[in-house]
C-alpha atoms as one frame of an Amber mdcrd trajectory, in Angstrom:
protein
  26.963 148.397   4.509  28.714 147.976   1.542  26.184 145.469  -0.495  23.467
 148.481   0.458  25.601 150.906  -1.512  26.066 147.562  -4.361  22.175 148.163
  -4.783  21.998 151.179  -4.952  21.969 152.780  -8.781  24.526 155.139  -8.935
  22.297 157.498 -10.518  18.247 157.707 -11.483  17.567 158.206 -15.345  16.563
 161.401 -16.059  13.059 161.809 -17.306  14.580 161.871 -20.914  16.162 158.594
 -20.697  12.817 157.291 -18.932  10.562 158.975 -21.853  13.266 157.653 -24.239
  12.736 153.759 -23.186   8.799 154.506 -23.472   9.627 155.563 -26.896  11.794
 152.753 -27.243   8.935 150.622 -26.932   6.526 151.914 -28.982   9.618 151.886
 -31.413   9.717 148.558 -31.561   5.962 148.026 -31.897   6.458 150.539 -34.903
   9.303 148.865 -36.031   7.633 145.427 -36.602   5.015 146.943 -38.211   6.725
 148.567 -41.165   8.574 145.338 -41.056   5.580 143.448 -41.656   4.012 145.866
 -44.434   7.183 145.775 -45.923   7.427 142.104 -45.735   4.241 142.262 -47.585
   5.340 144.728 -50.240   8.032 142.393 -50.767   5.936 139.428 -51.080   3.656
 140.904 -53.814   6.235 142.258 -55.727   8.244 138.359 -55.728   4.476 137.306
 -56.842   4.057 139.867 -59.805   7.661 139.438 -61.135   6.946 135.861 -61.151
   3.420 135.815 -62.755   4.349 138.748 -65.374   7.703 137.336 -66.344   8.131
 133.644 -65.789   4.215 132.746 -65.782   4.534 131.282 -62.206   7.091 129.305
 -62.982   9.534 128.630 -60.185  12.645 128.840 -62.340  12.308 132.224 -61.565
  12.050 132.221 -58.000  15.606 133.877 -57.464  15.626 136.336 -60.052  11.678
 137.594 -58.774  12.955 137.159 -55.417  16.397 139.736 -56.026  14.013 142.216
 -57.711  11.253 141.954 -54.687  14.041 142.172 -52.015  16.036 145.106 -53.891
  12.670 147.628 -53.875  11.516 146.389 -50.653  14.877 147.537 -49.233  14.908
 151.117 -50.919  11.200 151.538 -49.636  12.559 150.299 -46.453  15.111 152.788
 -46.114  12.756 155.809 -46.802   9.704 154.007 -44.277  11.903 153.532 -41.406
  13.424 157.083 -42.001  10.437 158.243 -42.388   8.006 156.449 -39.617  10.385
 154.681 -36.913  13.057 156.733 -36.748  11.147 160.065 -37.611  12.873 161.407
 -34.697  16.306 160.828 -35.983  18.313 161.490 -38.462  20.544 159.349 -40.163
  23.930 159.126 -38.820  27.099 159.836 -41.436  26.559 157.042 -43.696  23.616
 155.745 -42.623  22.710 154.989 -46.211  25.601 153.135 -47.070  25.664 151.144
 -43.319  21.743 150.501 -44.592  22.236 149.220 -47.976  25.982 147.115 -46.556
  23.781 145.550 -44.050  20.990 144.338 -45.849  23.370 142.861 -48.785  25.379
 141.139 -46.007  21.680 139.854 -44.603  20.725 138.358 -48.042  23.514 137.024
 -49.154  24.939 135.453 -46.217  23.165 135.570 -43.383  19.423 134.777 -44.027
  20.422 132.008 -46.446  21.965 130.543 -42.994  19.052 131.002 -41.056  17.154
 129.616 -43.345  19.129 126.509 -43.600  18.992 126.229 -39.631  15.054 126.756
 -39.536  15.115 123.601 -41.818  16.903 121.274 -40.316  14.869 118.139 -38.804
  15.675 119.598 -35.369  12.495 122.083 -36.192  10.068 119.291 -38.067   8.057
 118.986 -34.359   6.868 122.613 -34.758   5.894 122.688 -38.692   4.365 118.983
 -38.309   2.274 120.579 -35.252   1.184 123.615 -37.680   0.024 120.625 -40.248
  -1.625 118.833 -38.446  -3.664 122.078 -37.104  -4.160 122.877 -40.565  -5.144
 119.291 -41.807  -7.314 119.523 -38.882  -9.194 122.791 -40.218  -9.360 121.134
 -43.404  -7.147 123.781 -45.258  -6.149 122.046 -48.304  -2.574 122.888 -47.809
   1.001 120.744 -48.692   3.010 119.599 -46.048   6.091 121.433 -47.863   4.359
 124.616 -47.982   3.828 124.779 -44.355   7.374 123.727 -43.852   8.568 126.058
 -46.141   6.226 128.502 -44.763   7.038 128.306 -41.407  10.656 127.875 -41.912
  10.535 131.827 -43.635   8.865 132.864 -40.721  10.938 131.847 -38.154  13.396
 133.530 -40.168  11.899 137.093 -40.453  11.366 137.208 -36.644  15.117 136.476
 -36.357  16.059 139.138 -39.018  13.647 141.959 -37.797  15.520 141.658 -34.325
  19.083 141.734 -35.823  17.850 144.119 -38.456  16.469 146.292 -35.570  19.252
 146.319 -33.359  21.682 147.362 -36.696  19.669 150.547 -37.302  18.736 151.342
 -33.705  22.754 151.307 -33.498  24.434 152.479 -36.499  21.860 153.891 -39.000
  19.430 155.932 -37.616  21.273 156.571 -33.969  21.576 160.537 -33.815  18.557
 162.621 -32.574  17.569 165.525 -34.457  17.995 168.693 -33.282
């Protein structure tokens, strides 16, 4: 008798909290999208800096690459305010938990992730994804669809963390 009342849930979501994980859902969907436009955004921006002011040249990969990721994030900020968390408002600080985050995520973390995603462990996958390509004919390097793949792998990992952090701590209080 007493595993029957184990199995029981103690009590049924309301039909907020049910509406809430259907949300929740099409929150994430919403989520990856303005994570991919903004990876996008990001991407052209790196490319412009990098054409305009160092001619394509690769020596300025990291100073392209600070500029691209610093107004990707403030667009970032206002999009997810704006489109997946329309719903909320930002809790006390939200901004400054925001901004925190995403320093800590490109300084320390990503550069880690990246470095995992590298390692030979992972050379199955991106030498699968050559020889696709080879096998298309796309004339493309071997490197770039290491490297490729390797920043790929990476954004999936970082849109789930990044996610969770503003789900949590940025954009966590309903408005009213």
């Amino acid at each position: 008798m007493s595993k029957e009342k184990a199995q029981e849930p103690a009590t049924k979501p309301s039909e907020e909290e049910a509406k809430d994980e259907i949300v929740s859902g099409k929150k994430v969907v919403t989520f990856a999208a303005v994570g991919a436009a903004l990876t996008v955004l990001d991407f052209l921006i790196y490319n412009i800096v990098l054409q305009v002011f160092y001619n394509g040249n690769a020596d300025g990969a990291s100073v392209a690459g600070m500029i691209s990721g610093v107004l990707a994030t403030i667009v970032a900020y206002f999009a997810h305010n704006n489109i997946t968390w329309k719903a909320r408002k930002p809790r006390k600080y939200g901004v400054a938990w925001f901004f925190g985050w995403n320093i800590l995520m490109a300084t320390g973390v990503r550069p880690v992730i990246l470095w995992f995603f590298g390692l030979v462990f992972f050379s199955r996958i991106y030498d699968f994804a050559f020889s696709i390509i080879s096998w298309l004919n796309i004339p493309l390097d071997y490197e770039i669809v290491k490297s490729t793949g390797v920043y790929v792998l990476m954004t999936c990992v970082v849109m789930v963390l990044n996610y969770t952090f503003y789900e949590k701590l940025v954009f966590g209080e309903k408005k009213k």
